[in-house]
Amino acid sequence: MNAIDLGVEFGAKTYVFWGGREGTESDATKDPITSIKRNREAMNFLCEYALDKKYDLKFALEAKPNEPRGDIYNSTTGHMLAFIATLYHPEMVGVNPEVAHEHMAGLNFTHGVAQAIDAGKLFHIDLNDQAFGRYDQDFRFGAVNLKSAFFLVKLLEDNKYDNSRHFDAHAYRTEDYEGVKDFARGCMRTYLILKNKAAQWNADQEIQSIVAEINASDGLMDQYFGKYSTAKANALKGQAFDRSAIASRGLKYERLDQLTNEVLLGVR
Ligand SMILES: [Mn+2]
């Protein structure tokens, strides 16, 4: 509560919770359901505190699978989204997904962020980079996996994300003062380069014609879309599918992915 007060005093509109302690080394030590209930009670209490103080403040929950605890509760952005729906004031609570934290767990970060955007819960984001299965490396944005960084930037820009683009990262420990500035400049420059590359990808005629072909519909399945009905379900169960005809159509995913690489490598 003291930290919330201080943040508001400095003009903060979003308060990030990273529950780094909120986990366990051994499940012999505490009951996980009780722990989730305690966590919920704490978040409800703090929401009420902010409302009571009439703060113009939203909360953003940051998931992480482990470190410093052996296992941290609500370990991914998806867990956090499910948890938020159970709070008294879900409208004032969203997520702060961090690239490194989802990559530590081997997850597709872009998919986690997409789920947060779809839920209207992307209140903040922590950009950095990280190899799978390592300690929390917090590398410069794009330092490890440029392609996943590209699809993340493309997702944010295509969906007109308008909250802070925040870099939660640090320079290599080898750096002097100028090296730290290289690191900070690199984070921002890579984001902006990938933003340009996303615009190039969206404007590339060959790429867009493959995307259109992949997503083209012959209209045959239209009758099954939308709301459920018994008649629709019965008709769908009776629908015949020509497996050989469907499988004979090449989808050009290889070509599309290679063209993406060529955009990123600067040869297109
Ligand atoms: Mn973070």
PDB file of C-alpha atoms and ligand atoms in Angstrom:
ATOM      1  CA  MET A   1       0.000   0.000   0.000  1.00  0.00           C
ATOM      2  CA  ASN A   2       2.919   2.348   0.679  1.00  0.00           C
ATOM      3  CA  ALA A   3       4.309   1.558  -2.783  1.00  0.00           C
ATOM      4  CA  ILE A   4       0.896   2.185  -4.372  1.00  0.00           C
ATOM      5  CA  ASP A   5       0.716   5.562  -2.578  1.00  0.00           C
ATOM      6  CA  LEU A   6       4.187   6.448  -3.828  1.00  0.00           C
ATOM      7  CA  GLY A   7       3.355   5.419  -7.405  1.00  0.00           C
ATOM      8  CA  VAL A   8       0.210   7.543  -7.431  1.00  0.00           C
ATOM      9  CA  GLU A   9       2.187  10.473  -6.001  1.00  0.00           C
ATOM     10  CA  PHE A  10       4.481  10.178  -9.048  1.00  0.00           C
ATOM     11  CA  GLY A  11       1.507  10.107 -11.420  1.00  0.00           C
ATOM     12  CA  ALA A  12       1.336   6.365 -12.131  1.00  0.00           C
ATOM     13  CA  LYS A  13      -1.889   5.142 -13.766  1.00  0.00           C
ATOM     14  CA  THR A  14      -0.893   1.480 -13.830  1.00  0.00           C
ATOM     15  CA  TYR A  15       0.542  -0.467 -10.910  1.00  0.00           C
ATOM     16  CA  VAL A  16       2.312  -3.732 -11.774  1.00  0.00           C
ATOM     17  CA  PHE A  17       2.265  -6.664  -9.354  1.00  0.00           C
ATOM     18  CA  TRP A  18       4.972  -9.231  -9.830  1.00  0.00           C
ATOM     19  CA  GLY A  19       4.359 -11.784  -7.083  1.00  0.00           C
ATOM     20  CA  GLY A  20       7.885 -13.128  -7.009  1.00  0.00           C
ATOM     21  CA  ARG A  21       7.545 -14.456  -3.453  1.00  0.00           C
ATOM     22  CA  GLU A  22       4.112 -15.966  -3.997  1.00  0.00           C
ATOM     23  CA  GLY A  23       5.113 -19.571  -4.509  1.00  0.00           C
ATOM     24  CA  THR A  24       6.698 -22.578  -2.911  1.00  0.00           C
ATOM     25  CA  GLU A  25       9.727 -24.850  -2.950  1.00  0.00           C
ATOM     26  CA  SER A  26       7.718 -27.838  -1.742  1.00  0.00           C
ATOM     27  CA  ASP A  27       4.009 -28.550  -1.936  1.00  0.00           C
ATOM     28  CA  ALA A  28       4.373 -30.219   1.481  1.00  0.00           C
ATOM     29  CA  THR A  29       4.593 -26.715   2.959  1.00  0.00           C
ATOM     30  CA  LYS A  30       1.235 -25.208   1.994  1.00  0.00           C
ATOM     31  CA  ASP A  31      -2.034 -26.076   0.344  1.00  0.00           C
ATOM     32  CA  PRO A  32      -2.193 -24.641  -3.217  1.00  0.00           C
ATOM     33  CA  ILE A  33      -5.941 -23.925  -3.110  1.00  0.00           C
ATOM     34  CA  THR A  34      -5.567 -22.030   0.178  1.00  0.00           C
ATOM     35  CA  SER A  35      -2.708 -20.097  -1.431  1.00  0.00           C
ATOM     36  CA  ILE A  36      -4.868 -19.099  -4.405  1.00  0.00           C
ATOM     37  CA  LYS A  37      -7.617 -17.961  -2.009  1.00  0.00           C
ATOM     38  CA  ARG A  38      -5.117 -15.878  -0.009  1.00  0.00           C
ATOM     39  CA  ASN A  39      -3.829 -14.325  -3.217  1.00  0.00           C
ATOM     40  CA  ARG A  40      -7.398 -13.460  -4.263  1.00  0.00           C
ATOM     41  CA  GLU A  41      -8.191 -11.957  -0.857  1.00  0.00           C
ATOM     42  CA  ALA A  42      -5.056  -9.787  -1.063  1.00  0.00           C
ATOM     43  CA  MET A  43      -5.897  -8.520  -4.575  1.00  0.00           C
ATOM     44  CA  ASN A  44      -9.504  -7.800  -3.564  1.00  0.00           C
ATOM     45  CA  PHE A  45      -8.257  -5.909  -0.506  1.00  0.00           C
ATOM     46  CA  LEU A  46      -5.852  -3.795  -2.590  1.00  0.00           C
ATOM     47  CA  CYS A  47      -8.509  -3.041  -5.229  1.00  0.00           C
ATOM     48  CA  GLU A  48     -10.775  -1.809  -2.416  1.00  0.00           C
ATOM     49  CA  TYR A  49      -7.864   0.217  -1.024  1.00  0.00           C
ATOM     50  CA  ALA A  50      -7.318   1.999  -4.373  1.00  0.00           C
ATOM     51  CA  LEU A  51     -11.071   2.632  -4.753  1.00  0.00           C
ATOM     52  CA  ASP A  52     -11.325   3.869  -1.161  1.00  0.00           C
ATOM     53  CA  LYS A  53      -8.460   6.326  -1.828  1.00  0.00           C
ATOM     54  CA  LYS A  54     -10.168   7.382  -5.092  1.00  0.00           C
ATOM     55  CA  TYR A  55      -6.984   6.651  -7.031  1.00  0.00           C
ATOM     56  CA  ASP A  56      -7.191   6.696 -10.850  1.00  0.00           C
ATOM     57  CA  LEU A  57      -5.255   3.448 -10.964  1.00  0.00           C
ATOM     58  CA  LYS A  58      -5.367   0.092 -12.694  1.00  0.00           C
ATOM     59  CA  PHE A  59      -3.493  -3.032 -11.645  1.00  0.00           C
ATOM     60  CA  ALA A  60      -1.489  -5.253 -13.998  1.00  0.00           C
ATOM     61  CA  LEU A  61      -0.488  -8.749 -12.852  1.00  0.00           C
ATOM     62  CA  GLU A  62       2.837 -10.139 -14.091  1.00  0.00           C
ATOM     63  CA  ALA A  63       3.201 -13.912 -14.278  1.00  0.00           C
ATOM     64  CA  LYS A  64       6.448 -15.859 -13.956  1.00  0.00           C
ATOM     65  CA  PRO A  65       6.903 -19.625 -13.672  1.00  0.00           C
ATOM     66  CA  ASN A  66       9.722 -19.707 -11.098  1.00  0.00           C
ATOM     67  CA  GLU A  67      12.674 -17.737  -9.646  1.00  0.00           C
ATOM     68  CA  PRO A  68      13.126 -16.714  -6.924  1.00  0.00           C
ATOM     69  CA  ARG A  69      10.569 -19.286  -5.686  1.00  0.00           C
ATOM     70  CA  GLY A  70      10.844 -22.888  -6.848  1.00  0.00           C
ATOM     71  CA  ASP A  71       7.357 -22.551  -8.349  1.00  0.00           C
ATOM     72  CA  ILE A  72       5.335 -19.340  -8.445  1.00  0.00           C
ATOM     73  CA  TYR A  73       1.520 -19.494  -8.387  1.00  0.00           C
ATOM     74  CA  ASN A  74      -0.451 -18.249 -11.420  1.00  0.00           C
ATOM     75  CA  SER A  75       2.661 -19.030 -13.434  1.00  0.00           C
ATOM     76  CA  THR A  76       1.643 -17.754 -16.905  1.00  0.00           C
ATOM     77  CA  THR A  77      -0.367 -14.903 -18.423  1.00  0.00           C
ATOM     78  CA  GLY A  78      -3.174 -17.402 -19.102  1.00  0.00           C
ATOM     79  CA  HIS A  79      -3.282 -18.400 -15.414  1.00  0.00           C
ATOM     80  CA  MET A  80      -3.459 -14.711 -14.474  1.00  0.00           C
ATOM     81  CA  LEU A  81      -6.356 -14.058 -16.868  1.00  0.00           C
ATOM     82  CA  ALA A  82      -8.339 -16.912 -15.318  1.00  0.00           C
ATOM     83  CA  PHE A  83      -7.528 -15.623 -11.805  1.00  0.00           C
ATOM     84  CA  ILE A  84      -8.587 -12.028 -12.636  1.00  0.00           C
ATOM     85  CA  ALA A  85     -12.072 -13.213 -13.651  1.00  0.00           C
ATOM     86  CA  THR A  86     -12.586 -14.425 -10.052  1.00  0.00           C
ATOM     87  CA  LEU A  87     -11.873 -11.018  -8.398  1.00  0.00           C
ATOM     88  CA  TYR A  88     -14.477  -8.592  -6.995  1.00  0.00           C
ATOM     89  CA  HIS A  89     -13.293  -5.797  -9.327  1.00  0.00           C
ATOM     90  CA  PRO A  90     -12.016  -7.559 -12.478  1.00  0.00           C
ATOM     91  CA  GLU A  91     -12.500  -4.371 -14.541  1.00  0.00           C
ATOM     92  CA  MET A  92      -9.585  -2.648 -12.770  1.00  0.00           C
ATOM     93  CA  VAL A  93      -7.174  -5.598 -13.074  1.00  0.00           C
ATOM     94  CA  GLY A  94      -5.321  -6.705 -16.214  1.00  0.00           C
ATOM     95  CA  VAL A  95      -1.981  -8.295 -17.053  1.00  0.00           C
ATOM     96  CA  ASN A  96       1.617  -7.263 -17.621  1.00  0.00           C
ATOM     97  CA  PRO A  97       3.034 -10.115 -19.718  1.00  0.00           C
ATOM     98  CA  GLU A  98       6.835 -10.355 -19.871  1.00  0.00           C
ATOM     99  CA  VAL A  99       8.639 -11.926 -22.850  1.00  0.00           C
ATOM    100  CA  ALA A 100      11.325 -13.595 -20.724  1.00  0.00           C
ATOM    101  CA  HIS A 101       8.910 -15.085 -18.217  1.00  0.00           C
ATOM    102  CA  GLU A 102       6.880 -16.929 -20.858  1.00  0.00           C
ATOM    103  CA  HIS A 103      10.002 -17.955 -22.808  1.00  0.00           C
ATOM    104  CA  MET A 104      11.499 -19.430 -19.603  1.00  0.00           C
ATOM    105  CA  ALA A 105       8.533 -21.817 -19.669  1.00  0.00           C
ATOM    106  CA  GLY A 106       8.932 -22.548 -23.386  1.00  0.00           C
ATOM    107  CA  LEU A 107       5.639 -20.865 -24.260  1.00  0.00           C
ATOM    108  CA  ASN A 108       4.714 -18.805 -27.322  1.00  0.00           C
ATOM    109  CA  PHE A 109       4.650 -15.276 -25.864  1.00  0.00           C
ATOM    110  CA  THR A 110       2.752 -13.805 -28.822  1.00  0.00           C
ATOM    111  CA  HIS A 111      -0.109 -16.238 -28.174  1.00  0.00           C
ATOM    112  CA  GLY A 112      -0.268 -15.210 -24.503  1.00  0.00           C
ATOM    113  CA  VAL A 113      -0.357 -11.523 -25.443  1.00  0.00           C
ATOM    114  CA  ALA A 114      -3.041 -12.258 -28.061  1.00  0.00           C
ATOM    115  CA  GLN A 115      -5.191 -13.860 -25.364  1.00  0.00           C
ATOM    116  CA  ALA A 116      -4.715 -10.768 -23.178  1.00  0.00           C
ATOM    117  CA  ILE A 117      -5.652  -8.430 -26.070  1.00  0.00           C
ATOM    118  CA  ASP A 118      -8.736 -10.530 -26.847  1.00  0.00           C
ATOM    119  CA  ALA A 119      -9.806 -10.271 -23.184  1.00  0.00           C
ATOM    120  CA  GLY A 120      -9.229  -6.473 -23.143  1.00  0.00           C
ATOM    121  CA  LYS A 121      -6.610  -7.040 -20.429  1.00  0.00           C
ATOM    122  CA  LEU A 122      -3.303  -5.910 -21.951  1.00  0.00           C
ATOM    123  CA  PHE A 123      -2.737  -2.994 -19.536  1.00  0.00           C
ATOM    124  CA  HIS A 124       1.081  -3.013 -19.781  1.00  0.00           C
ATOM    125  CA  ILE A 125       3.882  -5.104 -21.301  1.00  0.00           C
ATOM    126  CA  ASP A 126       7.464  -6.001 -20.335  1.00  0.00           C
ATOM    127  CA  LEU A 127       9.665  -6.315 -23.423  1.00  0.00           C
ATOM    128  CA  ASN A 128      13.029  -8.099 -23.274  1.00  0.00           C
ATOM    129  CA  ASP A 129      14.389 -11.444 -24.479  1.00  0.00           C
ATOM    130  CA  GLN A 130      15.335 -14.805 -23.115  1.00  0.00           C
ATOM    131  CA  ALA A 131      16.391 -18.311 -24.161  1.00  0.00           C
ATOM    132  CA  PHE A 132      14.161 -21.223 -23.147  1.00  0.00           C
ATOM    133  CA  GLY A 133      14.929 -23.033 -19.923  1.00  0.00           C
ATOM    134  CA  ARG A 134      17.492 -20.537 -18.593  1.00  0.00           C
ATOM    135  CA  TYR A 135      17.500 -18.282 -15.548  1.00  0.00           C
ATOM    136  CA  ASP A 136      15.634 -14.973 -15.972  1.00  0.00           C
ATOM    137  CA  GLN A 137      18.062 -13.396 -18.454  1.00  0.00           C
ATOM    138  CA  ASP A 138      16.256 -10.085 -19.137  1.00  0.00           C
ATOM    139  CA  PHE A 139      18.279  -9.550 -22.327  1.00  0.00           C
ATOM    140  CA  ARG A 140      17.918  -6.608 -24.735  1.00  0.00           C
ATOM    141  CA  PHE A 141      14.670  -6.806 -26.742  1.00  0.00           C
ATOM    142  CA  GLY A 142      15.222  -9.060 -29.786  1.00  0.00           C
ATOM    143  CA  ALA A 143      18.612 -10.298 -28.533  1.00  0.00           C
ATOM    144  CA  VAL A 144      17.688 -14.009 -28.680  1.00  0.00           C
ATOM    145  CA  ASN A 145      14.759 -14.640 -31.007  1.00  0.00           C
ATOM    146  CA  LEU A 146      14.209 -11.947 -33.632  1.00  0.00           C
ATOM    147  CA  LYS A 147      11.389 -13.800 -35.328  1.00  0.00           C
ATOM    148  CA  SER A 148       9.266 -14.170 -32.204  1.00  0.00           C
ATOM    149  CA  ALA A 149      10.022 -10.497 -31.426  1.00  0.00           C
ATOM    150  CA  PHE A 150       8.818  -9.643 -34.942  1.00  0.00           C
ATOM    151  CA  PHE A 151       5.479 -11.445 -34.542  1.00  0.00           C
ATOM    152  CA  LEU A 152       5.015  -9.805 -31.131  1.00  0.00           C
ATOM    153  CA  VAL A 153       5.627  -6.279 -32.502  1.00  0.00           C
ATOM    154  CA  LYS A 154       3.369  -7.068 -35.462  1.00  0.00           C
ATOM    155  CA  LEU A 155       0.599  -8.195 -33.100  1.00  0.00           C
ATOM    156  CA  LEU A 156       0.911  -5.035 -30.962  1.00  0.00           C
ATOM    157  CA  GLU A 157       1.036  -2.683 -33.955  1.00  0.00           C
ATOM    158  CA  ASP A 158      -1.678  -4.434 -36.009  1.00  0.00           C
ATOM    159  CA  ASN A 159      -3.963  -4.206 -32.970  1.00  0.00           C
ATOM    160  CA  LYS A 160      -3.012  -0.575 -32.235  1.00  0.00           C
ATOM    161  CA  TYR A 161      -1.757  -1.281 -28.700  1.00  0.00           C
ATOM    162  CA  ASP A 162      -1.685   2.154 -27.068  1.00  0.00           C
ATOM    163  CA  ASN A 163      -0.281   1.532 -23.576  1.00  0.00           C
ATOM    164  CA  SER A 164       3.346   1.826 -22.527  1.00  0.00           C
ATOM    165  CA  ARG A 165       5.985  -0.163 -24.441  1.00  0.00           C
ATOM    166  CA  HIS A 166       8.114  -0.922 -21.439  1.00  0.00           C
ATOM    167  CA  PHE A 167      11.503  -2.633 -21.497  1.00  0.00           C
ATOM    168  CA  ASP A 168      12.110  -4.698 -18.355  1.00  0.00           C
ATOM    169  CA  ALA A 169      15.659  -5.670 -19.224  1.00  0.00           C
ATOM    170  CA  HIS A 170      19.248  -4.926 -18.334  1.00  0.00           C
ATOM    171  CA  ALA A 171      22.558  -4.666 -20.161  1.00  0.00           C
ATOM    172  CA  TYR A 172      25.108  -7.477 -20.125  1.00  0.00           C
ATOM    173  CA  ARG A 173      27.215  -7.292 -16.974  1.00  0.00           C
ATOM    174  CA  THR A 174      30.267  -6.572 -19.154  1.00  0.00           C
ATOM    175  CA  GLU A 175      29.037  -3.064 -20.078  1.00  0.00           C
ATOM    176  CA  ASP A 176      30.320   0.332 -19.005  1.00  0.00           C
ATOM    177  CA  TYR A 177      28.165   3.490 -19.004  1.00  0.00           C
ATOM    178  CA  GLU A 178      28.249   3.787 -22.823  1.00  0.00           C
ATOM    179  CA  GLY A 179      27.461   0.079 -23.146  1.00  0.00           C
ATOM    180  CA  VAL A 180      24.344   0.515 -21.039  1.00  0.00           C
ATOM    181  CA  LYS A 181      23.251   3.286 -23.400  1.00  0.00           C
ATOM    182  CA  ASP A 182      23.931   0.937 -26.358  1.00  0.00           C
ATOM    183  CA  PHE A 183      21.679  -1.589 -24.660  1.00  0.00           C
ATOM    184  CA  ALA A 184      18.823   0.890 -24.083  1.00  0.00           C
ATOM    185  CA  ARG A 185      19.112   2.314 -27.594  1.00  0.00           C
ATOM    186  CA  GLY A 186      19.153  -1.234 -28.998  1.00  0.00           C
ATOM    187  CA  CYS A 187      15.859  -2.158 -27.283  1.00  0.00           C
ATOM    188  CA  MET A 188      14.054   0.845 -28.782  1.00  0.00           C
ATOM    189  CA  ARG A 189      15.749   0.618 -32.187  1.00  0.00           C
ATOM    190  CA  THR A 190      14.915  -3.082 -32.610  1.00  0.00           C
ATOM    191  CA  TYR A 191      11.282  -2.419 -31.705  1.00  0.00           C
ATOM    192  CA  LEU A 192      11.060   0.364 -34.305  1.00  0.00           C
ATOM    193  CA  ILE A 193      12.861  -1.678 -36.993  1.00  0.00           C
ATOM    194  CA  LEU A 194      10.449  -4.571 -36.419  1.00  0.00           C
ATOM    195  CA  LYS A 195       7.528  -2.131 -36.586  1.00  0.00           C
ATOM    196  CA  ASN A 196       8.768  -1.116 -40.062  1.00  0.00           C
ATOM    197  CA  LYS A 197       9.240  -4.763 -41.010  1.00  0.00           C
ATOM    198  CA  ALA A 198       5.652  -5.521 -39.928  1.00  0.00           C
ATOM    199  CA  ALA A 199       4.386  -2.721 -42.191  1.00  0.00           C
ATOM    200  CA  GLN A 200       6.532  -4.134 -45.026  1.00  0.00           C
ATOM    201  CA  TRP A 201       5.125  -7.650 -44.400  1.00  0.00           C
ATOM    202  CA  ASN A 202       1.564  -6.271 -44.461  1.00  0.00           C
ATOM    203  CA  ALA A 203       2.244  -4.438 -47.752  1.00  0.00           C
ATOM    204  CA  ASP A 204       4.093  -7.296 -49.522  1.00  0.00           C
ATOM    205  CA  GLN A 205       1.915  -8.494 -52.402  1.00  0.00           C
ATOM    206  CA  GLU A 206       3.232 -12.047 -52.567  1.00  0.00           C
ATOM    207  CA  ILE A 207       2.923 -12.509 -48.791  1.00  0.00           C
ATOM    208  CA  GLN A 208      -0.589 -11.096 -48.765  1.00  0.00           C
ATOM    209  CA  SER A 209      -1.693 -13.212 -51.714  1.00  0.00           C
ATOM    210  CA  ILE A 210      -0.540 -16.376 -49.880  1.00  0.00           C
ATOM    211  CA  VAL A 211      -2.306 -15.228 -46.679  1.00  0.00           C
ATOM    212  CA  ALA A 212      -5.489 -14.595 -48.681  1.00  0.00           C
ATOM    213  CA  GLU A 213      -5.209 -18.002 -50.362  1.00  0.00           C
ATOM    214  CA  ILE A 214      -4.670 -19.786 -47.018  1.00  0.00           C
ATOM    215  CA  ASN A 215      -7.723 -18.110 -45.493  1.00  0.00           C
ATOM    216  CA  ALA A 216      -9.959 -18.304 -48.571  1.00  0.00           C
ATOM    217  CA  SER A 217     -13.333 -19.965 -48.062  1.00  0.00           C
ATOM    218  CA  ASP A 218     -15.422 -21.829 -50.643  1.00  0.00           C
ATOM    219  CA  GLY A 219     -18.466 -20.988 -48.519  1.00  0.00           C
ATOM    220  CA  LEU A 220     -19.295 -24.666 -47.945  1.00  0.00           C
ATOM    221  CA  MET A 221     -18.934 -24.440 -44.164  1.00  0.00           C
ATOM    222  CA  ASP A 222     -20.646 -21.067 -43.709  1.00  0.00           C
ATOM    223  CA  GLN A 223     -23.918 -22.737 -42.701  1.00  0.00           C
ATOM    224  CA  TYR A 224     -22.220 -24.143 -39.571  1.00  0.00           C
ATOM    225  CA  PHE A 225     -20.704 -20.894 -38.258  1.00  0.00           C
ATOM    226  CA  GLY A 226     -22.204 -18.770 -35.514  1.00  0.00           C
ATOM    227  CA  LYS A 227     -24.702 -19.726 -32.859  1.00  0.00           C
ATOM    228  CA  TYR A 228     -25.451 -23.322 -31.899  1.00  0.00           C
ATOM    229  CA  SER A 229     -28.649 -25.082 -32.902  1.00  0.00           C
ATOM    230  CA  THR A 230     -29.648 -28.754 -32.767  1.00  0.00           C
ATOM    231  CA  ALA A 231     -30.353 -28.731 -36.508  1.00  0.00           C
ATOM    232  CA  LYS A 232     -26.911 -27.277 -37.219  1.00  0.00           C
ATOM    233  CA  ALA A 233     -25.201 -29.864 -35.009  1.00  0.00           C
ATOM    234  CA  ASN A 234     -27.047 -32.724 -36.744  1.00  0.00           C
ATOM    235  CA  ALA A 235     -26.232 -31.357 -40.196  1.00  0.00           C
ATOM    236  CA  LEU A 236     -22.540 -30.998 -39.247  1.00  0.00           C
ATOM    237  CA  LYS A 237     -22.409 -34.598 -37.974  1.00  0.00           C
ATOM    238  CA  GLY A 238     -23.871 -35.702 -41.320  1.00  0.00           C
ATOM    239  CA  GLN A 239     -21.508 -33.625 -43.454  1.00  0.00           C
ATOM    240  CA  ALA A 240     -19.231 -35.719 -45.663  1.00  0.00           C
ATOM    241  CA  PHE A 241     -15.599 -34.621 -45.964  1.00  0.00           C
ATOM    242  CA  ASP A 242     -13.359 -35.694 -48.841  1.00  0.00           C
ATOM    243  CA  ARG A 243     -10.169 -36.306 -46.860  1.00  0.00           C
ATOM    244  CA  SER A 244      -8.014 -36.918 -49.951  1.00  0.00           C
ATOM    245  CA  ALA A 245      -9.209 -33.764 -51.690  1.00  0.00           C
ATOM    246  CA  ILE A 246      -8.628 -31.674 -48.541  1.00  0.00           C
ATOM    247  CA  ALA A 247      -5.155 -33.148 -47.980  1.00  0.00           C
ATOM    248  CA  SER A 248      -4.123 -32.707 -51.619  1.00  0.00           C
ATOM    249  CA  ARG A 249      -4.141 -28.940 -51.282  1.00  0.00           C
ATOM    250  CA  GLY A 250      -0.718 -27.519 -50.424  1.00  0.00           C
ATOM    251  CA  LEU A 251      -0.922 -24.709 -47.890  1.00  0.00           C
ATOM    252  CA  LYS A 252       2.331 -22.866 -48.757  1.00  0.00           C
ATOM    253  CA  TYR A 253       3.249 -22.395 -45.098  1.00  0.00           C
ATOM    254  CA  GLU A 254       6.909 -23.090 -45.945  1.00  0.00           C
ATOM    255  CA  ARG A 255       6.930 -20.397 -48.635  1.00  0.00           C
ATOM    256  CA  LEU A 256       5.185 -17.902 -46.355  1.00  0.00           C
ATOM    257  CA  ASP A 257       7.555 -18.503 -43.448  1.00  0.00           C
ATOM    258  CA  GLN A 258      10.603 -18.247 -45.736  1.00  0.00           C
ATOM    259  CA  LEU A 259       9.294 -14.941 -47.142  1.00  0.00           C
ATOM    260  CA  THR A 260       8.957 -13.737 -43.531  1.00  0.00           C
ATOM    261  CA  ASN A 261      12.615 -14.666 -42.952  1.00  0.00           C
ATOM    262  CA  GLU A 262      13.613 -12.783 -46.103  1.00  0.00           C
ATOM    263  CA  VAL A 263      11.760  -9.661 -44.947  1.00  0.00           C
ATOM    264  CA  LEU A 264      13.576  -9.912 -41.602  1.00  0.00           C
ATOM    265  CA  LEU A 265      16.950 -10.542 -43.266  1.00  0.00           C
ATOM    266  CA  GLY A 266      16.564  -7.447 -45.422  1.00  0.00           C
ATOM    267  CA  VAL A 267      16.745  -9.154 -48.818  1.00  0.00           C
ATOM    268  CA  ARG A 268      13.194  -8.299 -49.881  1.00  0.00           C
TER     269      ARG A 268
HETATM  270 MN    MN B   1       9.002  -7.770 -15.555  1.00  0.00          MN
END
